[in-house]
């Protein structure tokens, strides 16, 4: 079977994070793990990655919750420092993508905030993809089947013509339920 579209996740596949959260939290008087606990709380993260709130608003709410939950007067500084990183590119993965048949559309399909495009540009990988499907731009996030359907429509492809690579099993399984080939 010849694929028409290669759908690839960003975080954990192309972008890797070596966090210094513990250092940032220690410097700013926060308990270890506090920033991620707040930032990735399901209620807040879900609204962010589906575009209900902007990246800026998400970070402001992280500050507010850190202040409220940990009585931190340095929460804004901690979140500002935490927000400076764009992660690191796994250049080996990019190299593999570059070796794919040039007729295959390489599409980034990711649960991300409204900051995605500047992140990709800062990382130097924005031009690596035929197009990008950002959950915050389309209003649905993986594993919701609609994000895969949106991607297939934009690629003008049938599910059997697509391969999806992600580091999260439930995201791959959701794509496979539509008839998309998957790889974790």
Tab-separated table of C-alpha atoms in Angstrom, residues 1-6 103-107 155-158 160-163:
chain	number	residue	atom	x	y	z
A	1	UNK	CA	0.000	0.000	0.000
A	2	UNK	CA	1.319	3.388	-0.956
A	3	UNK	CA	0.561	6.150	1.518
A	4	UNK	CA	-0.542	9.577	0.386
A	5	UNK	CA	-0.149	11.276	3.759
A	6	UNK	CA	2.123	10.796	6.753
A	103	UNK	CA	5.064	12.786	-3.076
A	104	UNK	CA	3.836	11.864	0.403
A	105	UNK	CA	2.382	14.807	2.300
A	106	UNK	CA	4.044	15.203	5.687
A	107	UNK	CA	1.461	16.658	8.042
A	155	UNK	CA	-4.819	16.117	2.530
A	156	UNK	CA	-7.530	14.920	0.132
A	157	UNK	CA	-6.872	11.388	1.334
A	158	UNK	CA	-8.831	8.334	2.407
A	160	UNK	CA	-6.356	3.752	4.066
A	161	UNK	CA	-3.947	6.203	2.391
A	162	UNK	CA	-2.687	7.585	5.706
A	163	UNK	CA	-0.141	6.606	8.332
